[in-house]
Structure formats: C-alpha cells, structure tokens
Short mmCIF file of C-alpha atoms in Angstrom, two decimals:
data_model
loop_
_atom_site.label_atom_id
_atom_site.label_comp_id
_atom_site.label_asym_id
_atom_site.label_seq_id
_atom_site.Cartn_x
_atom_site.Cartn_y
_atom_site.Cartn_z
CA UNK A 1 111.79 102.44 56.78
CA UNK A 2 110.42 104.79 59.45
CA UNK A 3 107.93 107.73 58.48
CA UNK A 4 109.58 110.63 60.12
CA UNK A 5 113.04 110.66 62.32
CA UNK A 6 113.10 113.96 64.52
CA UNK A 7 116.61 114.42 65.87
CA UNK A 8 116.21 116.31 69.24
CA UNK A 9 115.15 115.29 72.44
CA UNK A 10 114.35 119.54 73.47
CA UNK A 11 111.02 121.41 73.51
CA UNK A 12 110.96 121.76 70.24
CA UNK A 13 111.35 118.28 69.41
CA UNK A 14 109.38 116.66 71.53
CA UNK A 15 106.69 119.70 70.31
CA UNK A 16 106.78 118.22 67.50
CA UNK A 17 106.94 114.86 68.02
CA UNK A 18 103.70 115.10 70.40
CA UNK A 19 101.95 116.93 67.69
CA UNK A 20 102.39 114.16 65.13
CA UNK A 21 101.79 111.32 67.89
CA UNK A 22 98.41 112.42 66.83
CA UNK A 23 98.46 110.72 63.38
CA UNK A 24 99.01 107.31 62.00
CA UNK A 25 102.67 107.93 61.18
CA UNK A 26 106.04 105.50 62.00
CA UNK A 27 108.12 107.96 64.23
CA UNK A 28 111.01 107.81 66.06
CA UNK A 29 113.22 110.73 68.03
CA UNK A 30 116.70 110.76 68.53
CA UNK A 31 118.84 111.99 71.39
CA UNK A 32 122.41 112.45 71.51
CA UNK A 33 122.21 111.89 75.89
CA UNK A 34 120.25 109.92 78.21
CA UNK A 35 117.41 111.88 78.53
CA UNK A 36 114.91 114.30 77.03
CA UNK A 37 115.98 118.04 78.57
CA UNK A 38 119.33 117.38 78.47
CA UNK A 39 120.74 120.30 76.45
CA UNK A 40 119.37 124.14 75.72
CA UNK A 41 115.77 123.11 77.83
CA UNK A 42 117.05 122.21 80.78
CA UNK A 43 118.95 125.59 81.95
CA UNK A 44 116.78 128.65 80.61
CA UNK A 45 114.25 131.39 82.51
CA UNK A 46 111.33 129.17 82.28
CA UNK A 47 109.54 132.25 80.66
CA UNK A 48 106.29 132.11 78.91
CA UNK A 49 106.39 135.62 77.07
CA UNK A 50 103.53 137.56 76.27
CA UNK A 51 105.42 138.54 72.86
CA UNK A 52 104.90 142.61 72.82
CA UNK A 53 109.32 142.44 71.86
CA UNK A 54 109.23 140.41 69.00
CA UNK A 55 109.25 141.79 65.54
CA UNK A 56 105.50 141.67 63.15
CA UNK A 57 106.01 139.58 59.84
CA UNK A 58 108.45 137.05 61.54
CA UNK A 59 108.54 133.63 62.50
CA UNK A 60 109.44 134.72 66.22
CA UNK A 61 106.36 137.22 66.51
CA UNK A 62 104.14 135.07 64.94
CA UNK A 63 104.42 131.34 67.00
CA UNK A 64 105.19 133.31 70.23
CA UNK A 65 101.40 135.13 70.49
CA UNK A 66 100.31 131.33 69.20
CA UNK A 67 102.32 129.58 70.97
CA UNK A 68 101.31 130.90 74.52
CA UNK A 69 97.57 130.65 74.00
CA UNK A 70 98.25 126.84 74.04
CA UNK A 71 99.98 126.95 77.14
CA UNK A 72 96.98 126.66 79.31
CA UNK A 73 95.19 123.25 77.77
CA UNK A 74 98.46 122.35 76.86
CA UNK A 75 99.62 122.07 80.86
CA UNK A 76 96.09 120.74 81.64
CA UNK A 77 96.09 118.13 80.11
CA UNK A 78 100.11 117.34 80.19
CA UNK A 79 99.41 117.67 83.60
CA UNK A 80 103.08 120.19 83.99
CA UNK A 81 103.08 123.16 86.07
CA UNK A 82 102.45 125.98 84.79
CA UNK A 83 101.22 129.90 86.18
CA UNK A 84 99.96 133.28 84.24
CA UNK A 85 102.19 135.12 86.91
CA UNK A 86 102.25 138.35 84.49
CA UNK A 87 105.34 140.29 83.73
CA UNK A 88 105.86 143.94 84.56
CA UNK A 89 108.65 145.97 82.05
CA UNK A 90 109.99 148.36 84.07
CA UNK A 91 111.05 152.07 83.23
CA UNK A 92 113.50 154.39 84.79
CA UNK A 93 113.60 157.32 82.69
CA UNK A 94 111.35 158.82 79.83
CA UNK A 95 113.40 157.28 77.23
CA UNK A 96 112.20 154.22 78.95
CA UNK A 97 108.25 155.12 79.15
CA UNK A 98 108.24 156.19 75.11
CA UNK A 99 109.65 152.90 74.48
CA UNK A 100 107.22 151.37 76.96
CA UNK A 101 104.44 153.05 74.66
CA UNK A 102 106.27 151.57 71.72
CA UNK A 103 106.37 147.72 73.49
CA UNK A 104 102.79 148.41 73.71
CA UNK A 105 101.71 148.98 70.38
CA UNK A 106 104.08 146.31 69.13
CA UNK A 107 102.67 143.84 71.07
CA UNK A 108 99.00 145.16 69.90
CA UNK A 109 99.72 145.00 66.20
CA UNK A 110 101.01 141.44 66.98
CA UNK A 111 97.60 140.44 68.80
CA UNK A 112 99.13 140.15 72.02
CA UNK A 113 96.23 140.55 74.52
CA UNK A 114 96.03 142.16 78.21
CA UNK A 115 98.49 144.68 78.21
CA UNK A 116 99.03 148.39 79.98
CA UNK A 117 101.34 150.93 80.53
CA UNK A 118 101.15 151.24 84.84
CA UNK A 119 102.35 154.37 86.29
CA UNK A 120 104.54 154.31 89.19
CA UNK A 121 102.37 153.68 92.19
CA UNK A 122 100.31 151.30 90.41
CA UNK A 123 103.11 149.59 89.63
CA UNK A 124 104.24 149.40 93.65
CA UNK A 125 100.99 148.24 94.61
CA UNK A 126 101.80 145.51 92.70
CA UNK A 127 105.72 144.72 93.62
CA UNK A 128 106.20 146.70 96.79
CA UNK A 129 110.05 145.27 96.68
CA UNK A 130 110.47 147.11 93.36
CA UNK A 131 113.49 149.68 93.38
CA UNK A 132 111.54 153.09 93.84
CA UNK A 133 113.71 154.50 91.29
CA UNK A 134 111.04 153.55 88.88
CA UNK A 135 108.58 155.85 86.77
CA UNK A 136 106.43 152.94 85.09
CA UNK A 137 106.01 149.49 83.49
CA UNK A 138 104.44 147.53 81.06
CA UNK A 139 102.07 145.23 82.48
CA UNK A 140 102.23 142.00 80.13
CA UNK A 141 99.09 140.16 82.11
CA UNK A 142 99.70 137.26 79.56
CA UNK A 143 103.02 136.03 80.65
CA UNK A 144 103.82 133.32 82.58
CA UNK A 145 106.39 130.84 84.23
CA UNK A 146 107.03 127.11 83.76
CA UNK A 147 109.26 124.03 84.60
CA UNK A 148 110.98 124.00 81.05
CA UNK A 149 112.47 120.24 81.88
CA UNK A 150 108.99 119.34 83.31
CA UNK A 151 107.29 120.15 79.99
CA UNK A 152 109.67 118.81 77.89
CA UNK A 153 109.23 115.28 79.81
CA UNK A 154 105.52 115.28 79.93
CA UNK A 155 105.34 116.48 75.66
CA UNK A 156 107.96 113.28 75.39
CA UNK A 157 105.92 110.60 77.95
CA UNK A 158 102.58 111.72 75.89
CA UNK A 159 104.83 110.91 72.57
CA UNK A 160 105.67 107.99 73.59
CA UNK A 161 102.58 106.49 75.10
CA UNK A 162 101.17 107.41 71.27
CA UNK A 163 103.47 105.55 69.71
CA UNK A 164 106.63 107.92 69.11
CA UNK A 165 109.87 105.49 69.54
CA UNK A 166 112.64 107.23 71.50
CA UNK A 167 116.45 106.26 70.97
CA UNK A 168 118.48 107.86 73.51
CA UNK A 169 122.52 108.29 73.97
CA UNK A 170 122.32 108.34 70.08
CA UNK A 171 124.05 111.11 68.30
CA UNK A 172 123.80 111.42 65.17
CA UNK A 173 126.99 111.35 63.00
CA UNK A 174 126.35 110.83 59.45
CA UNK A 175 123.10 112.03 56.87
CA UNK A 176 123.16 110.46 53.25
CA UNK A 177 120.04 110.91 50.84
CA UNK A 178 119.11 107.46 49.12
CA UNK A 179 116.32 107.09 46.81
CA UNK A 180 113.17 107.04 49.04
CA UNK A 181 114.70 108.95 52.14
CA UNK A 182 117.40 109.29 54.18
CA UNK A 183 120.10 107.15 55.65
CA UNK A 184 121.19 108.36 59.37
CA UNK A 185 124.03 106.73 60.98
CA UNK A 186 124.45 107.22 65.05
CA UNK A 187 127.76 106.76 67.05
CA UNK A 188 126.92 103.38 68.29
CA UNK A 189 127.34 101.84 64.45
CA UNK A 190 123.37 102.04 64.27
CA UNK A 191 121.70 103.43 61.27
CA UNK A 192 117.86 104.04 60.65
CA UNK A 193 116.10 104.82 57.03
CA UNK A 194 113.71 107.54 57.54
CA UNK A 195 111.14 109.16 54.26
CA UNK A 196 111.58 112.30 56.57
CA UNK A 197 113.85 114.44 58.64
CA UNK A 198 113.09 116.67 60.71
CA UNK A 199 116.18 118.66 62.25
CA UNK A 200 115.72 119.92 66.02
CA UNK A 201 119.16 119.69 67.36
CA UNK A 202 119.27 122.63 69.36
CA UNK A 203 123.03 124.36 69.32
CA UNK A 204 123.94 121.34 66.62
CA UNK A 205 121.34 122.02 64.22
CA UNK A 206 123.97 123.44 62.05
CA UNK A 207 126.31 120.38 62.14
CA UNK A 208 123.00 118.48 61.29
CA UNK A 209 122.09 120.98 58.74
CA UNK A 210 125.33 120.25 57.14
CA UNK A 211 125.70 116.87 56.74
CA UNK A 212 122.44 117.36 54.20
CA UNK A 213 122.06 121.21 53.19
CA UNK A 214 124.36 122.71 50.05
CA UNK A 215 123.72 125.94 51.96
CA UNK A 216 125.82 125.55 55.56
CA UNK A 217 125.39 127.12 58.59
CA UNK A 218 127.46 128.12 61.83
CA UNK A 219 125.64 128.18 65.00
CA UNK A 220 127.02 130.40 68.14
CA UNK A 221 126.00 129.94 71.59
CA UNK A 222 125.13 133.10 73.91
CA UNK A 223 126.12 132.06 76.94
CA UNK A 224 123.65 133.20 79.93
CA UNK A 225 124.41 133.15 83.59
CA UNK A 226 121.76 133.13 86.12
CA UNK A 227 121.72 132.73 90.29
CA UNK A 228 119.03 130.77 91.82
CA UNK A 229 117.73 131.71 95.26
CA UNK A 230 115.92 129.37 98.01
CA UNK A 231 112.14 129.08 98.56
CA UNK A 232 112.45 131.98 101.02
CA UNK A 233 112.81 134.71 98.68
CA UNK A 234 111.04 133.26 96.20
CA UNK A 235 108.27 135.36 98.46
CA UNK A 236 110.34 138.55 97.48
CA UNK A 237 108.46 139.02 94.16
CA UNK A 238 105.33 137.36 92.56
CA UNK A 239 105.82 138.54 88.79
CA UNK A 240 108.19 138.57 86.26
CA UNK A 241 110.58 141.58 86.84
CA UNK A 242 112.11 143.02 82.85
CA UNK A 243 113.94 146.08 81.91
CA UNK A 244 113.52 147.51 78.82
CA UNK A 245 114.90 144.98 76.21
CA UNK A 246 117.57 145.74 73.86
CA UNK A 247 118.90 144.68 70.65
CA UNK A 248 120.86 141.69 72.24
CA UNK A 249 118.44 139.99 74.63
CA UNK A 250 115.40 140.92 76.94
CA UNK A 251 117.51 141.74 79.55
CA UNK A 252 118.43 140.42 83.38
CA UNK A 253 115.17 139.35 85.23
CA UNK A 254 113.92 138.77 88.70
CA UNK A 255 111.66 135.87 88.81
CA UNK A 256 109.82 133.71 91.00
CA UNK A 257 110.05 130.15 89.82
CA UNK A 258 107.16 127.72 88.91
CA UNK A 259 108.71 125.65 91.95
CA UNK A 260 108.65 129.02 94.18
CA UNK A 261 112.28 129.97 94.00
CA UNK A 262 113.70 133.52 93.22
CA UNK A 263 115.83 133.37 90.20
CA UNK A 264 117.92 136.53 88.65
CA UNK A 265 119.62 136.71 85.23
CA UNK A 266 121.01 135.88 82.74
CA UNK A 267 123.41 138.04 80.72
CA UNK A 268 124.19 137.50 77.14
CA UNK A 269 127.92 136.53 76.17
CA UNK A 270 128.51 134.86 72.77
CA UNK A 271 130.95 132.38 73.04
CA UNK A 272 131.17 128.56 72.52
CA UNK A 273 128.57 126.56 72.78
CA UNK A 274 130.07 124.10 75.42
CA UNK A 275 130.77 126.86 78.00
CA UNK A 276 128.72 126.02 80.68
CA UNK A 277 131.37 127.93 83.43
CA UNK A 278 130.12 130.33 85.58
CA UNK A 279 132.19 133.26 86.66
CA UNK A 280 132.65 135.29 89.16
CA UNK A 281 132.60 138.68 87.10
CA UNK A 282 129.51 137.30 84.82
CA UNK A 283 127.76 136.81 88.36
CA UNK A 284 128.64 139.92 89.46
CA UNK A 285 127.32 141.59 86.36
CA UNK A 286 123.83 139.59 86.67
CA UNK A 287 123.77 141.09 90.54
CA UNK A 288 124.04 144.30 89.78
CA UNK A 289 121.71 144.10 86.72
CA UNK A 290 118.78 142.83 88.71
CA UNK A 291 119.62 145.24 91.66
CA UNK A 292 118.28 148.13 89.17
CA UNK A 293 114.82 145.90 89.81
CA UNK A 294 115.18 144.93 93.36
CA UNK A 295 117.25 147.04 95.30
CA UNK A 296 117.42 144.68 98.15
CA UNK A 297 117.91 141.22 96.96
CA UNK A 298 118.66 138.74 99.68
CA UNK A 299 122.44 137.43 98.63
CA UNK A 300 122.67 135.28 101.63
CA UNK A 301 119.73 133.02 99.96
CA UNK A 302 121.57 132.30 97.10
CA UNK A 303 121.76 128.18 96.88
CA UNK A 304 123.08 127.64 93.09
CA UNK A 305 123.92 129.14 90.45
CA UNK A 306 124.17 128.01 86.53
CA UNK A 307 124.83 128.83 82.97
CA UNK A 308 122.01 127.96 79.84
CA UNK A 309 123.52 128.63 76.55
CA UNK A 310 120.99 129.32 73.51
CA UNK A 311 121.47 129.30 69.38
CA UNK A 312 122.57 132.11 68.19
CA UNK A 313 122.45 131.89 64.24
CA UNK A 314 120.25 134.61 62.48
CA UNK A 315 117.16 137.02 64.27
CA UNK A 316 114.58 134.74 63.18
CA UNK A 317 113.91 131.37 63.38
CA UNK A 318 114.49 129.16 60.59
CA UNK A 319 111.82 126.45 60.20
CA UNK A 320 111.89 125.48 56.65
CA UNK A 321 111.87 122.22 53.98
CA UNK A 322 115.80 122.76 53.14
CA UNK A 323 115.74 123.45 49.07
CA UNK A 324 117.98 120.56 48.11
CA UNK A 325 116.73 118.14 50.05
CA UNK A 326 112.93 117.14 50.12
CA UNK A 327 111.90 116.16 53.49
CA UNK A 328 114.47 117.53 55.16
CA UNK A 329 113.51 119.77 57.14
CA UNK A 330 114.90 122.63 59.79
CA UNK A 331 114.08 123.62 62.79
CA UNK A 332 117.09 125.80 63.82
CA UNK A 333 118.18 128.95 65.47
CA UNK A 334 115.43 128.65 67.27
CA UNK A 335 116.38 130.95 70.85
CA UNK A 336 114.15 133.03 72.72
CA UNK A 337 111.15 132.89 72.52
CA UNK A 338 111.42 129.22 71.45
CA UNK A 339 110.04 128.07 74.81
CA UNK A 340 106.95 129.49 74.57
CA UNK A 341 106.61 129.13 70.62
CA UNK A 342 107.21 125.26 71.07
CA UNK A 343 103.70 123.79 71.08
CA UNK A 344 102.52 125.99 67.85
CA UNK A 345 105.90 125.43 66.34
CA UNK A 346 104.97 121.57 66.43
CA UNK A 347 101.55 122.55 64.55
CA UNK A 348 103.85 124.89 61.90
CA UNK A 349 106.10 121.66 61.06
CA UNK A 350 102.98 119.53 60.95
CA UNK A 351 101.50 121.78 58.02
CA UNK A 352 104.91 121.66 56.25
CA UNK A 353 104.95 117.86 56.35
CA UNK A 354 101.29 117.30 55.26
CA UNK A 355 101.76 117.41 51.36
CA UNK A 356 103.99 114.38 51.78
CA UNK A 357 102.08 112.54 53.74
CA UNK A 358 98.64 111.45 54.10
CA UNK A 359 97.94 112.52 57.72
CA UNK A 360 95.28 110.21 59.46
CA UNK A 361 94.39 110.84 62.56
CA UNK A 362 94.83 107.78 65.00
CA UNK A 363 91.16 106.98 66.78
CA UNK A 364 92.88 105.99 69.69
CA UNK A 365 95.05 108.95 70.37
CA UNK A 366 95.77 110.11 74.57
CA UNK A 367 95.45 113.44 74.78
CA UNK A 368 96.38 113.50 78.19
CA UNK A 369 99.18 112.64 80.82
CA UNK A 370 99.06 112.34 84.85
CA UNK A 371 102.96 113.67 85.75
CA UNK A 372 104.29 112.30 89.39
CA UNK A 373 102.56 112.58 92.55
CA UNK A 374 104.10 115.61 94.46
CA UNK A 375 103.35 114.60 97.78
CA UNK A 376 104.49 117.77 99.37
CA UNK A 377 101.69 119.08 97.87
CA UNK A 378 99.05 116.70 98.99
CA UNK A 379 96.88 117.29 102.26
CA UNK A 380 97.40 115.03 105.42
CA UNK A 381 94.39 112.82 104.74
CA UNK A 382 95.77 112.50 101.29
CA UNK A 383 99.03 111.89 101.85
CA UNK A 384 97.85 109.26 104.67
CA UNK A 385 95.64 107.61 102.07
CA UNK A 386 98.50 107.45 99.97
CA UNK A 387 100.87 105.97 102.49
CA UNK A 388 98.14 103.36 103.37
CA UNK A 389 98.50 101.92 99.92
CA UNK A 390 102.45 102.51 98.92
CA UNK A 391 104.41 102.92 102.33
CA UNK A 392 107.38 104.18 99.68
CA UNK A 393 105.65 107.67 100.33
CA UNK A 394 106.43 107.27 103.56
CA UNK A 395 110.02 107.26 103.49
CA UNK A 396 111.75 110.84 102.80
CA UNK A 397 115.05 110.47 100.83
CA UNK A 398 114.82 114.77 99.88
CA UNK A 399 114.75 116.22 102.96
CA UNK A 400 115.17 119.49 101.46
CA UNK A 401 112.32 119.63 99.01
CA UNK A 402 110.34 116.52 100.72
CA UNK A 403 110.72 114.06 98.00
CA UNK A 404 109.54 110.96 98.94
CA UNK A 405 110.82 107.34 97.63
CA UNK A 406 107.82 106.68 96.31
CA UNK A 407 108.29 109.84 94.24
CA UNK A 408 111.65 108.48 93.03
CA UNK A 409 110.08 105.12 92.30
CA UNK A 410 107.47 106.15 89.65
CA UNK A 411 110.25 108.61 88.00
CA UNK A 412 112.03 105.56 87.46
CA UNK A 413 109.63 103.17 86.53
CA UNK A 414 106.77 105.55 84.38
CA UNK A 415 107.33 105.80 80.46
CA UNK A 416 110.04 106.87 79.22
CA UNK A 417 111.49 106.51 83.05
CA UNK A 418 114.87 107.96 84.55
CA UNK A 419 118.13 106.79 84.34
CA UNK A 420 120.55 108.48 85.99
CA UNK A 421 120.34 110.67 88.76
CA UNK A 422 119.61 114.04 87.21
CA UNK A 423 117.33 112.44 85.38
CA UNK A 424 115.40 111.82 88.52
CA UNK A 425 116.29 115.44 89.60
CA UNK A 426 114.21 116.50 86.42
CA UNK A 427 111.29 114.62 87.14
CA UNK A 428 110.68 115.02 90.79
CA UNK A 429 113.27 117.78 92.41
CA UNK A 430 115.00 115.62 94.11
CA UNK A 431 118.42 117.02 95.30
CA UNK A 432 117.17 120.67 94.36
CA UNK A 433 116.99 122.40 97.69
CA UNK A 434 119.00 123.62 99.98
CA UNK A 435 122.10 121.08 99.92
CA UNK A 436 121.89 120.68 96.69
CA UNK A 437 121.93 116.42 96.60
CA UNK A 438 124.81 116.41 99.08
CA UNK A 439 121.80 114.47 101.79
CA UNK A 440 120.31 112.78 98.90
CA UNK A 441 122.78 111.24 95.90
CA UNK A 442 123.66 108.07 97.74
CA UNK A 443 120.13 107.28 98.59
CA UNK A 444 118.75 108.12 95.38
CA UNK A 445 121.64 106.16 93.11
CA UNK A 446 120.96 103.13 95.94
CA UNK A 447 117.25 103.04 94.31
CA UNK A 448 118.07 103.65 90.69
CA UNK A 449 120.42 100.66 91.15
CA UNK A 450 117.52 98.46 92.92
CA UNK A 451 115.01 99.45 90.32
CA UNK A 452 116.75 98.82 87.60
CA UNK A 453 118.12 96.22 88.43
CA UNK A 454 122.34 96.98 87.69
CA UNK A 455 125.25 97.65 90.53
CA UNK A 456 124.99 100.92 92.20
CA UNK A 457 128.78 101.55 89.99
CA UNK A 458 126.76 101.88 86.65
CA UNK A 459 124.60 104.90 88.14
CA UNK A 460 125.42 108.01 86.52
CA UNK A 461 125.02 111.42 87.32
CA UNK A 462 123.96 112.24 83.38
CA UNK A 463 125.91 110.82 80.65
CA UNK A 464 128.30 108.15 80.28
CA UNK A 465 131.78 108.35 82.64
CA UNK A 466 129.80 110.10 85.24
CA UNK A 467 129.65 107.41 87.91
CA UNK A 468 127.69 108.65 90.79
CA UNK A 469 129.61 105.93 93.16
CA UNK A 470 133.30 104.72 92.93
CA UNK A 471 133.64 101.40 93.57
CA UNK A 472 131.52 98.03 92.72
CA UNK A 473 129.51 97.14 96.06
CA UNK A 474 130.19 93.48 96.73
#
C-alpha cells in the first residue's frame, strides 16, 4: 500500500508532490496523458501575480502573496526560467484611477510589497508603446513571467529524482474506500491502494471528487483565447500590460513572454471544458481588447494562436480534507492565481496531511535540478566547448528557435524524459518558432524513434492515435 497517491500531473500536483519528495513517504502521481503539463498548465499567461486583486480572508489572497515570494529560490534552484518583469494596471478614466487607489490598498492589507500608483508620464517612460489614452497605472514591481510547462517539468524531474513514482497515460476511473485507505482503479485494469488521496485533477477534480465525496461538485471551464506573436515584437513591451480587472477575470493582457515573445489575451467564455477551438470572433475580441493597451500592435507578427481553459467551480479555492472521507483530500477549483499560488499551495496540503502521518525528513533529499542546456544561449567558446565533447550540439534540427539535437537528446533521455513530440516541444522549444514544427516534426519524431528505441509509426504527437508519421518505415 502506497503512502499518498496525488492524481494530477499540473502545477499543482507536481507542487505538491515536490514538497512531500522532501519526507520519507511512499508516493506516487497519476496522469491521465503522457506527460506532466498536459492539461490546464500547459496553455495559460505564464503570469506570476503580485496579488493586489485577490480578496483578504481567502484561500486565493492568501497562497498568491506566499506563493510568489517562493518563486525566486524556487526557479534557482529548479533551474526554470523565470523574470520579476513587473506589471503596470492601466487606467483610462477616473473611475479607473479610484479603483487603482483601491487595487492599491487591497494589495497592502494583503502584504503585497512594491507597489505605486504612476501618473501618466511616468507611466510612458516606462512603456513608450502604451496607448496615450492613458491617465495612470498601478505599478505591481512584484510580478513576474514564467514558462508554466517548464516549471511544471522541473517540480516533476525534482519529484522524481526524490523518490515520487510517476504513472502516466493513467486516468483514473474508479475511487472505493476500504479499511486502511483507498482503492483507485485506472483505465488500463490497474489499481493501486493508497492510505491517502490527494485530488489535483485540474478541470476533473469534480469527477474525482465524486467518485469519493457525499457532497458533489460540477466543474465549468472558462474558455480563454490568446494570440502569440514572434520574437520581434516581443521587443514591443517589457512588462506586463492589465486593465482594470473585473468581476469575471483580470482582463486581456499584453505580455512579453519568458521565451521573449509578445503574447495578447485571453477572454473569458464559460463553456465546456474540452473546447480548445479558437475563433475568429473570440480573436477578434482579444485584438481589440489589447489595442486599448497598445494601440499599434504588429498583426503581421502573429505566428499562433491558442485556447487554455481554467476551473471554474466557486471564487475560492477549495483545498480541504473532504468530511466523509479521511485522507481524501481536495485540491480543486483552483484557477487564477493557481500558477503562482502552486509552490505554497504544496506547503498548505503538506500541513493538512501531517496529523496522519509522521513526516521525516529524508537526509538525502536534492533540492536542486539542472534543466536542458539551451545552447542558443551559450557564448561561442561555450558552445564550441560543448560541441568538442557531444557533436549532437552541433547539428540544428530547430532552425527557427536554434534547437540543437543534442538538446532533443537529453529531453528524451533525462528523468522523467519525453515521449512524444510535444513532449519534446515542452522541454526544449523545439518546433515553437516561426514555422511552427512544419521544418522540424520529421527530424525530431526520426530521433524519438532512435532513442527510444520503437518504429518512427509509434511516435505521437501527444496522446495515443496521434501518429506523427503514417506508415511503418521498412
């Protein structure tokens, strides 16, 4: 019988399964696809908010302030990128600057640090591209940007170096309670015994919830559309562009990316939670949002765009030992700011679980991860040196974002290692530029097939039936 069975492979699972890699404890996580990052973490703003929106006395205001203080040891020694850009909440009318002041002393009462009200030319000394329709902003100096997939992977390879067993393409489809536990059944006729549960499972957590909880739950999805733009305009701003928030979401952004991208949206549609369409008016609508920012956005660098869709369930998260069921318990409805909550929710479900067990810390715990060489990044004596002793890093297969094999290699072959094709995308940007993979796929599935030793046939894109290649090579 394993200790503790976290079911979700997201940031808040692998939070939490990180944070209690740090104690002598069996633990496995379970994923319903082939990879961590596969659902809500993979397609979101990549935000880390400062927190001056959220409401005092709630879950949400309370991990968010925590939660981004951790950020900057936490990428450190995770070794993911990570940048205190700073956010600037823009106003356009006086309605806008008195709630500006109100933001403000939200944020204060909440203990978020570093921020001012700018007035207008301050504000365009800052972000000279910034529509000059403006009167002000809120300068949030705290917030950041991230790779949201890049974290998640580095929280999961540091799990699983520490001992955290990962079982992936493994969905869960029946909970029973037995007398010391749990008994969870997966879709492959598998079934693990588990003292504790701990429920992470993102836009299911209330199909989870219910195979357990007396009390059910019904999850939406708020479907968000957002544009990405190339490295080009990524140059166009350097913080995090807001407009005053409303009761729905925190509005249509302009961002640069971690990566150095521009990136505009999203909206906020509820719908169902497998809508993952973009459309043309939805598009249109995140345009003309994020023109109110940027009055001159550059359309013709537009190289994809995407949909993320978040929980939608009640206004605060729900992270909680469920009432009839002892060591069960729920991490659900977690939206924004869940990203940047994640590390301190994985210390919150830590201090829930601690009654039950007797939490020793392991002696020989890693607190630290080296991610993959980016060898873009690397000097020409370095990237010579490098070459000298692997002449993988040698060989482009990305022209676009100047991946190298080498690159492709170690995402394959590191813990918890790709395998399929976005997988790799996750891990080193592969097939993110320009073309978009259409230079890139055949090469790249040609080397997930060598490394792993299987027919270039059985290389997926993601999940099973998603054959990257046609036909069985001979």
């Amino acid at each position: 019988m394993k200790d503790i069975i976290i079911i979700g492979g997201g940031v808040i699972g692998t939070s939490i399964a990180r944070e209690l890699s740090k104690y002598k404890l069996n633990t496995v996580l379970i994923e319903k696809y082939d990879d961590v990052a596969s659902g809500v973490s993979k397609a979101n703003s990549g935000i880390v908010h400062a927190g001056y929106n959220e409401t005092l006395g709630t879950l949400k205001g309370k991990l968010n302030v925590l939660g981004n203080e951790m950020f900057d040891e936490l990428s450190k020694d995770l070794d993911f990128p990570f940048k205190r850009n700073g956010a600037l909440i823009l106003a356009f009318s006086e309605e806008d600057m008195a709630k500006l002041k109100e933001l403000k002393f939200n944020g204060e009462m909440l203990g978020v640090k570093g921020l001012e009200i700018l007035r207008r030319e301050e504000v365009l000394s800052l972000e000279n591209n910034v529509s000059e329709k403006i009167l002000g902003a809120l300068y949030a100096k705290t917030s950041g940007i991230v790779s949201p997939y890049e974290m998640v992977i580095a929280l999961a390879e540091n799990a699983n170096v520490n001992g955290v067993e990962f079982k992936f393409n493994s969905e869960v489809i029946n909970i029973e309670k037995i007398c010391d536990g749990y008994k969870i059944t997966l879709s492959n006729g598998e079934y693990l015994e588990s003292k504790c549960v701990i429920n992470a499972a993102g836009l299911n957590g209330d199909i989870v919830n219910n195979m357990i909880n007396d009390h059910q739950y019904k999850i939406k999805g708020v479907k968000g559309e957002y544009i990405l733009f190339d490295k080009i305009a990524g140059r166009l701003v350097k913080k995090t562009l807001f407009q005053v928030p409303d009761k729905i979401s925190k509005g249509v952004l302009v961002t640069p990316t971690i990566d150095g991208n521009l990136m505009i949206g999203p909206n906020a549609h509820k719908g169902a939670k497998i809508d993952i369409k973009t459309t043309k008016e939805g598009l249109g609508e995140v345009i003309d949002k994020a023109k109110r920012s940027v009055s001159q956005l550059p359309l013709n660098r537009i190289i994809t765009t995407f949909v993320g869709v978040r929980p939608c369930l009640k206004s605060d998260f729900i992270i909680e030992e469920v009432n009839c069921a002892k060591n069960f318990i729920n991490v659900i409805g977690v939206d924004s700011p869940g990203l940047t909550a994640a590390p301190a929710i994985g210390v919150y479900v830590k201090n829930l679980i601690k009654d039950s067990f007797n939490l020793i810390p392991k002696d020989n715990f890693i607190s630290t991860r080296k991610g993959i060489i980016k060898f873009d990044k690397l000097g020409i004596t370095e990237k010579n040196e490098l070459i000298k002793r692997d002449c993988n890093y040698g060989k482009i297969v990305c022209k676009c974002e100047l991946i190298t094999e080498g690159e492709i290699i170690d995402a394959i072959n590191r813990p918890l290692g790709a395998r399929s094709v976005d997988a790799v995308k996750r891990r080193t940007r592969a097939t993110m530029g320009g073309c978009q993979g259409v230079g890139c796929l055949i090469p790249i599935s040609k080397i997930i097939a060598r490394e792993l030793n299987i027919d270039i046939s059985e290389v997926m894109k993601n999940k099973k039936g998603s054959n990257m290649i046609g036909y069985k090579e001979a």
